Short mmCIF file of C-alpha atoms in Angstrom, two decimals:
data_model
loop_
_atom_site.label_atom_id
_atom_site.label_comp_id
_atom_site.label_asym_id
_atom_site.label_seq_id
_atom_site.Cartn_x
_atom_site.Cartn_y
_atom_site.Cartn_z
CA MET T 1 -0.19 -0.23 0.02
CA ARG T 2 2.48 2.08 0.77
CA MET T 3 4.95 1.69 -2.44
CA LEU T 4 1.17 1.91 -4.44
CA GLY T 5 1.38 5.90 -1.97
CA LEU T 6 4.04 6.35 -3.12
CA THR T 7 4.24 5.34 -7.25
CA SER T 8 0.90 8.14 -6.94
CA ILE T 9 2.09 10.96 -5.90
CA LEU T 10 5.12 10.53 -8.31
CA LEU T 11 2.68 10.40 -11.11
CA ALA T 12 0.96 13.62 -9.71
CA ALA T 13 3.88 15.57 -8.86
CA GLY T 14 5.41 14.78 -12.96
CA MET T 15 1.84 15.78 -13.83
CA ALA T 16 1.92 18.90 -12.22
CA PHE T 17 5.46 20.09 -13.59
CA ALA T 18 4.73 18.91 -17.11
CA THR T 19 1.26 20.98 -18.35
CA PRO T 20 2.82 24.22 -17.91
CA ALA T 21 5.48 23.83 -20.38
CA SER T 22 2.75 21.79 -23.25
CA ALA T 23 0.98 24.89 -22.05
CA GLN T 24 3.21 27.58 -23.55
CA GLU T 25 3.88 25.55 -27.05
CA PRO T 26 1.06 27.49 -28.45
CA VAL T 27 2.95 30.93 -27.45
CA ALA T 28 5.09 29.75 -29.79
CA ASN T 29 3.99 28.94 -32.55
CA SER T 30 1.52 31.29 -32.26
CA ALA T 31 5.01 34.14 -32.42
CA THR T 32 5.89 31.93 -35.54
CA PRO T 33 3.68 33.35 -38.45
CA VAL T 34 3.81 36.88 -37.41
CA ALA T 35 7.30 36.59 -38.09
CA ASN T 36 7.20 35.16 -41.27
CA SER T 37 3.57 37.96 -42.48
CA ALA T 38 6.48 40.49 -41.34
CA ALA T 39 9.74 38.90 -43.10
CA PRO T 40 8.69 39.39 -46.61
CA ALA T 41 7.80 43.25 -45.88
CA ALA T 42 11.05 43.96 -45.28
CA THR T 43 12.76 41.45 -48.19
CA ALA T 44 9.95 43.55 -50.90
CA THR T 45 11.67 46.58 -52.92
CA PRO T 46 9.36 48.07 -55.08
CA ALA T 47 10.79 47.48 -59.20
CA VAL T 48 11.69 51.32 -60.15
CA ALA T 49 10.39 52.49 -63.94
CA ASP T 50 11.37 52.49 -67.13
CA PRO T 51 10.70 56.32 -67.00
CA THR T 52 10.58 56.12 -71.61
CA LEU T 53 8.16 53.05 -71.58
CA ASP T 54 3.82 53.92 -70.90
CA ALA T 55 2.29 51.24 -69.38
CA SER T 56 2.13 48.37 -72.00
CA GLY T 57 5.34 48.87 -72.60
CA GLN T 58 5.68 50.54 -75.53
CA PRO T 59 7.70 54.04 -75.78
CA ARG T 60 6.49 56.90 -75.20
CA THR T 61 9.00 59.54 -77.38
CA LYS T 62 7.47 59.57 -80.99
CA ALA T 63 9.74 59.58 -83.71
CA ALA T 64 8.63 62.73 -85.25
CA PRO T 65 9.25 63.48 -89.26
CA GLY T 66 11.87 66.54 -89.20
CA ILE T 67 13.33 66.16 -86.38
CA GLY T 68 16.71 63.95 -86.12
CA GLN T 69 15.71 62.05 -89.78
CA PRO T 70 15.96 62.44 -92.96
CA THR T 71 13.39 64.09 -94.73
CA ALA T 72 12.22 64.21 -98.53
CA ASP T 73 13.39 66.15 -100.70
CA ALA T 74 15.40 68.58 -98.37
CA ILE T 75 18.40 70.28 -99.17
CA THR T 76 19.85 71.37 -95.84
CA LEU T 77 21.81 69.69 -93.42
CA GLN T 78 19.20 68.65 -90.42
CA GLU T 79 18.73 70.48 -87.42
CA GLN T 80 22.03 70.08 -85.19
CA VAL T 81 21.42 69.89 -80.70
CA THR T 82 25.14 70.19 -80.08
CA PRO T 83 26.94 73.31 -79.50
CA ASN T 84 29.55 71.72 -82.35
CA GLY T 85 27.17 70.55 -84.82
CA ARG T 86 25.45 74.55 -84.60
CA GLU T 87 28.54 75.52 -85.04
CA ALA T 88 29.43 73.79 -88.17
CA HIS T 89 25.89 74.76 -89.38
CA ARG T 90 26.71 78.41 -89.49
CA PHE T 91 30.75 77.35 -90.43
CA HIS T 92 28.93 76.04 -93.73
CA ASN T 93 26.06 78.05 -94.26
CA TYR T 94 27.68 81.33 -94.17
CA ILE T 95 31.29 81.15 -94.80
CA LEU T 96 31.44 77.47 -96.49
CA LEU T 97 28.45 77.99 -98.97
CA PRO T 98 28.65 82.09 -100.01
CA LEU T 99 32.48 80.83 -100.86
CA ILE T 100 31.41 78.52 -103.39
CA THR T 101 28.85 80.18 -104.40
CA ALA T 102 30.81 82.59 -104.91
CA ILE T 103 33.47 81.07 -106.98
CA SER T 104 30.96 79.21 -108.86
CA ILE T 105 29.28 82.26 -110.14
CA PHE T 106 32.80 83.72 -110.83
CA VAL T 107 34.13 81.69 -112.59
CA LEU T 108 31.17 80.26 -114.76
CA LEU T 109 31.13 84.42 -116.11
CA LEU T 110 34.76 83.88 -117.08
CA LEU T 111 33.98 81.74 -118.96
CA VAL T 112 31.32 83.13 -120.88
CA TRP T 113 33.09 86.05 -121.25
CA VAL T 114 36.24 84.54 -122.14
CA ILE T 115 33.70 82.58 -125.02
CA PHE T 116 31.83 84.92 -126.35
CA ARG T 117 35.04 88.23 -125.59
CA TYR T 118 37.21 86.27 -127.66
CA ARG T 119 35.23 83.58 -129.75
CA ARG T 120 36.78 83.83 -133.85
CA ALA T 121 34.92 86.33 -135.44
CA ALA T 122 34.72 89.37 -132.76
CA ASN T 123 38.69 88.43 -132.39
CA PRO T 124 40.62 87.42 -135.40
CA THR T 125 43.94 87.89 -134.41
CA PRO T 126 44.73 86.22 -130.79
CA SER T 127 46.50 88.17 -128.68
CA ARG T 128 50.42 87.27 -128.05
CA THR T 129 51.12 88.03 -124.53
CA ALA T 130 52.82 85.86 -122.01
CA HIS T 131 52.94 87.26 -119.25
CA ASN T 132 50.54 89.81 -116.40
CA THR T 133 52.20 90.69 -113.50
CA THR T 134 49.00 91.68 -112.37
CA ILE T 135 46.62 89.78 -112.95
CA GLU T 136 49.26 86.17 -111.60
CA ILE T 137 49.79 88.33 -108.58
CA ILE T 138 45.06 88.62 -107.94
CA TRP T 139 45.92 84.82 -109.04
CA THR T 140 47.74 83.39 -105.85
CA LEU T 141 46.59 86.21 -103.18
CA VAL T 142 43.07 85.34 -103.63
CA PRO T 143 43.16 81.96 -103.55
CA VAL T 144 45.57 82.30 -100.30
CA LEU T 145 43.04 84.89 -98.93
CA ILE T 146 40.12 82.35 -99.33
CA LEU T 147 41.65 79.25 -97.98
CA VAL T 148 42.87 80.80 -94.49
CA ALA T 149 39.19 82.49 -94.14
CA ILE T 150 38.40 78.34 -94.37
CA ALA T 151 41.40 77.06 -92.30
CA VAL T 152 40.62 79.83 -89.23
CA PRO T 153 37.12 78.59 -88.42
CA SER T 154 37.38 75.18 -89.67
CA ILE T 155 40.58 74.17 -87.62
CA SER T 156 38.86 75.74 -83.97
CA LEU T 157 36.04 73.34 -85.28
CA LEU T 158 38.14 70.13 -85.60
CA ALA T 159 39.59 70.72 -81.91
CA ALA T 160 35.81 71.34 -80.18
CA GLN T 161 34.99 68.10 -81.72
CA PHE T 162 38.11 66.96 -79.94
CA LYS T 163 38.18 68.17 -76.81
CA PRO T 164 38.45 65.88 -74.51
CA ALA T 165 35.48 65.34 -71.73
CA PRO T 166 34.97 67.24 -68.59
CA LYS T 167 35.48 64.74 -64.85
CA ASP T 168 31.65 64.77 -64.70
CA ALA T 169 30.54 63.32 -68.53
CA ILE T 170 27.85 60.28 -68.50
CA THR T 171 30.31 57.37 -70.41
CA LEU T 172 28.82 55.96 -73.74
CA LYS T 173 31.00 53.47 -75.01
CA ALA T 174 29.30 52.27 -78.69
CA ILE T 175 30.67 48.19 -80.03
CA GLY T 176 29.98 47.42 -83.55
CA ASN T 177 29.50 43.91 -84.28
CA GLN T 178 28.70 42.29 -87.15
CA TRP T 179 25.53 43.47 -88.04
CA PHE T 180 24.54 45.63 -84.95
CA TRP T 181 25.46 48.07 -82.33
CA SER T 182 25.93 46.96 -78.34
CA TYR T 183 26.85 49.84 -75.83
CA GLU T 184 27.86 49.89 -71.82
CA TYR T 185 27.87 52.59 -70.06
CA PRO T 186 30.82 52.18 -67.95
CA ASP T 187 29.95 55.33 -64.59
CA ASN T 188 26.86 53.49 -64.33
CA GLY T 189 27.54 49.66 -63.09
CA GLY T 190 28.36 48.57 -67.02
CA ILE T 191 24.19 48.10 -68.11
CA GLN T 192 24.77 46.68 -71.20
CA LEU T 193 22.50 46.95 -74.14
CA THR T 194 22.02 45.37 -78.26
CA ALA T 195 20.14 47.77 -80.24
CA ASN T 196 19.25 45.60 -83.41
CA MET T 197 16.64 47.00 -86.08
CA LEU T 198 13.03 46.69 -86.16
CA LYS T 199 12.13 44.84 -89.06
CA GLU T 200 8.24 45.79 -91.58
CA GLN T 201 5.28 44.05 -90.66
CA SER T 202 5.46 41.54 -93.26
CA GLN T 203 8.67 40.33 -92.38
CA VAL T 204 8.30 39.37 -89.05
CA PRO T 205 6.58 36.56 -87.66
CA ALA T 206 2.74 37.01 -86.26
CA GLY T 207 3.51 37.80 -82.97
CA THR T 208 6.81 39.66 -82.91
CA ARG T 209 7.60 43.09 -82.79
CA TYR T 210 7.97 45.01 -86.43
CA ARG T 211 8.56 48.87 -87.07
CA THR T 212 5.64 51.37 -86.56
CA ASP T 213 5.85 54.91 -87.33
CA ALA T 214 6.28 55.51 -84.20
CA ASP T 215 9.74 53.44 -83.97
CA GLY T 216 11.43 55.63 -86.83
CA PRO T 217 11.87 55.20 -90.44
CA ARG T 218 12.57 52.01 -92.20
CA LEU T 219 15.47 51.17 -92.26
CA LEU T 220 16.46 52.93 -89.05
CA ALA T 221 14.02 52.05 -85.61
CA THR T 222 16.42 50.50 -83.30
CA ASP T 223 14.85 47.70 -80.53
CA GLN T 224 16.54 49.67 -78.63
CA ARG T 225 16.75 53.35 -78.43
CA VAL T 226 20.84 54.44 -76.51
CA VAL T 227 18.91 56.55 -73.05
CA LEU T 228 21.59 60.21 -72.16
CA PRO T 229 20.48 63.49 -70.31
CA VAL T 230 20.40 66.06 -72.20
CA GLY T 231 22.51 69.33 -71.07
CA VAL T 232 24.81 66.84 -69.68
CA PRO T 233 28.95 65.72 -71.30
CA ILE T 234 29.02 62.60 -73.59
CA ARG T 235 32.16 60.42 -73.49
CA LEU T 236 31.54 58.78 -76.53
CA ILE T 237 34.23 55.26 -76.77
CA THR T 238 34.43 53.37 -79.72
CA THR T 239 35.55 50.30 -80.79
CA ALA T 240 34.54 47.14 -82.84
CA GLN T 241 34.55 42.96 -82.85
CA ASP T 242 35.01 41.90 -86.13
CA VAL T 243 35.58 45.31 -89.05
CA ILE T 244 35.86 48.05 -88.93
CA HIS T 245 32.70 50.83 -88.85
CA SER T 246 31.21 54.01 -87.83
CA TRP T 247 29.07 55.40 -85.51
CA ALA T 248 27.35 58.59 -86.49
CA VAL T 249 24.20 60.35 -86.18
CA PRO T 250 24.52 63.91 -87.77
CA ALA T 251 21.98 65.69 -85.96
CA PHE T 252 24.96 65.69 -83.56
CA TRP T 253 27.51 65.37 -86.24
CA ILE T 254 28.56 62.83 -85.44
CA LYS T 255 30.74 60.17 -86.79
CA LEU T 256 33.68 58.22 -85.30
CA ASP T 257 35.36 55.30 -86.66
CA ALA T 258 35.45 51.91 -84.11
CA VAL T 259 38.06 50.28 -85.08
CA PRO T 260 39.43 46.79 -83.92
CA GLY T 261 41.92 46.72 -81.12
CA LYS T 262 41.32 50.36 -81.23
CA LEU T 263 39.39 52.49 -78.31
CA ASN T 264 38.20 56.37 -80.96
CA GLU T 265 37.25 59.05 -78.39
CA THR T 266 34.81 61.71 -78.92
CA SER T 267 32.81 64.11 -76.59
CA PHE T 268 29.16 65.85 -77.50
CA THR T 269 25.92 68.00 -74.98
CA ILE T 270 22.54 66.88 -76.32
CA ASP T 271 21.37 70.43 -75.89
CA LYS T 272 17.38 68.97 -77.02
CA PRO T 273 15.08 66.50 -75.58
CA GLY T 274 14.44 64.29 -78.52
CA LEU T 275 14.63 61.02 -80.40
CA TYR T 276 17.68 60.97 -83.08
CA PHE T 277 18.55 58.45 -86.25
CA GLY T 278 21.81 57.67 -86.76
CA GLN T 279 23.27 55.20 -88.91
CA CYS T 280 26.55 53.23 -89.35
CA SER T 281 28.51 55.40 -91.76
CA GLU T 282 31.82 52.58 -92.84
CA LEU T 283 31.27 49.59 -95.15
CA CYS T 284 30.88 46.85 -93.38
CA GLY T 285 29.98 44.22 -94.93
CA ALA T 286 26.29 42.25 -96.03
CA ARG T 287 24.87 43.74 -93.80
CA HIS T 288 25.89 47.73 -93.64
CA ALA T 289 22.69 49.38 -93.91
CA TYR T 290 21.69 47.94 -91.81
CA MET T 291 23.40 49.00 -88.45
CA PRO T 292 20.54 52.09 -87.23
CA ILE T 293 21.36 54.09 -84.12
CA ALA T 294 18.55 55.18 -82.25
CA VAL T 295 19.09 57.22 -79.50
CA GLU T 296 16.37 59.11 -76.74
CA ALA T 297 17.74 62.19 -75.27
CA VAL T 298 14.89 62.69 -71.91
CA SER T 299 16.50 65.26 -69.19
CA PRO T 300 18.91 64.54 -66.45
CA ALA T 301 16.46 62.94 -64.18
CA GLU T 302 14.53 60.92 -66.42
CA PHE T 303 17.77 59.35 -66.91
CA ALA T 304 18.82 58.34 -63.45
CA GLN T 305 15.51 56.83 -63.31
CA TRP T 306 15.93 54.58 -66.31
CA VAL T 307 19.83 53.63 -64.77
CA LYS T 308 18.06 52.78 -62.26
CA SER T 309 15.05 50.54 -63.87
CA LYS T 310 17.96 48.35 -65.56
CA GLY T 311 19.68 48.17 -62.48
CA GLY T 312 22.89 50.95 -61.89
CA THR T 313 24.03 53.72 -60.48
CA MET T 314 24.75 57.23 -60.72
CA PRO T 315 28.08 58.65 -59.91
CA ALA T 316 26.77 61.19 -58.08
CA GLU T 317 24.47 58.51 -55.85
CA VAL T 318 28.17 56.24 -55.84
CA ALA T 319 30.51 58.99 -53.63
CA ALA T 320 27.51 60.76 -52.08
CA ALA T 321 27.49 57.03 -49.98
CA ALA T 322 30.77 56.39 -50.78
CA ALA T 323 31.14 59.98 -47.75
CA ALA T 324 28.29 58.80 -46.07
CA THR T 325 30.14 55.43 -44.83
CA ALA T 326 33.73 57.93 -44.41
CA THR T 327 31.90 59.47 -41.87
CA ALA T 328 29.80 57.51 -40.55
CA THR T 329 33.10 55.56 -40.05
CA GLN T 330 35.05 58.02 -38.98
CA ASN T 331 31.07 58.59 -36.88
CA ALA T 332 31.38 55.06 -35.30
CA ALA T 333 35.65 55.34 -34.25
CA ALA T 334 35.58 59.63 -31.78
CA PRO T 335 33.33 57.08 -29.14
CA ALA T 336 35.89 54.41 -28.55
CA ALA T 337 38.42 56.71 -28.68
CA GLU T 338 37.08 58.87 -25.48
CA THR T 339 36.47 55.14 -23.52
CA ASN T 340 40.03 54.26 -24.31
CA ALA T 341 41.17 57.09 -22.94
CA ALA T 342 38.55 57.97 -20.12
CA ALA T 343 39.50 53.81 -19.32
CA GLU T 344 43.46 54.96 -18.32
CA PRO T 345 44.09 55.32 -14.93
CA ALA T 346 45.18 59.08 -14.14
CA ALA T 347 47.87 60.80 -12.30
CA THR T 348 47.11 62.56 -9.40
CA ASN T 349 48.42 64.45 -6.23
CA GLU T 350 47.37 61.05 -3.79
CA THR T 351 49.95 59.02 -5.66
CA ALA T 352 52.73 60.91 -6.09
CA PRO T 353 53.64 60.96 -2.28
CA ALA T 354 53.38 56.61 -2.38
CA ALA T 355 55.38 56.88 -6.19
CA ASN T 356 58.54 58.80 -4.28
CA ALA T 357 58.50 57.08 -1.31
CA ALA T 358 58.61 53.27 -3.87
CA ALA T 359 61.81 55.71 -5.29
CA GLY T 360 63.42 56.89 -2.10
CA ASN T 361 63.15 53.24 -1.10
CA MET T 362 64.25 51.64 -4.59
CA THR T 363 67.47 55.21 -3.55
CA GLY T 364 67.87 53.77 -0.22
CA LYS T 365 69.12 50.70 -1.13
#
């Protein structure tokens, strides 16, 4: 009986101690869903929308007739949207064109006058004059003056075209391939693009993207546009993978050869937002005519958003983050230094006699 009573007491005690532990389990399990539900909110990061595309994924900027592209029956150069382009346009319209016109008219009138004045009927006895000093001085001096009038502005324009880009320039690397262009943005996290020509609707299978008038003219529209900011210097670097190509956009007054194994560089600044087209301007093979260039110029804010939508970074943001990290590191190191300094025992007047006594004992010994 005593054994049975002792056993009962032990069983009752064990059940009493086991009950609280089992009662805590639902509390721990109930906390788990809270942690799991908070995890998606912490890990989810909103994607940055591409500002150059609308809600349906189509380009917002549409090609405008007469802007950044050839115009039918036009006899003038395209409207220029870079400082060098406008200077070259003025040079062409106000210096070269008047000189060419004046020389052509003068030569034409001179020929007409010689034909009628010295024809056989009007001049039966030809003159035998061999030299005329005045005429020889004139036809030597006038061409020299004409060449000087052309050389001075053209040399300054040439120097401006190859002026090195400033430090805050955005770098665009254009790589020629047979037969398409690929691009890199080294200053923006290494963004890479590949641009191919958009074909006509009759040339592609059903359901495949084809060229529309909003994309650009035939043979000039691309499936990927180069996006560049307005008002910011652009450093253009060209090279090629196979043969010599040439990156040319007439509205920018840019034509730079892309040579395999070599880097060519120039710079320009776009002043006006819009869509501008160009082509490879170096005979590079059978499909040379199918290497178009499409550049979309946007505001600096839109360009920064576009860079983020492609997973890239802006140099200013990287520099600011690095500066903030350095400042935080310095601020964190300052309290630690102060703590270490405070931990060292300071010398007081009370410890001085003890130190002097110890020194005296050592001297006495």
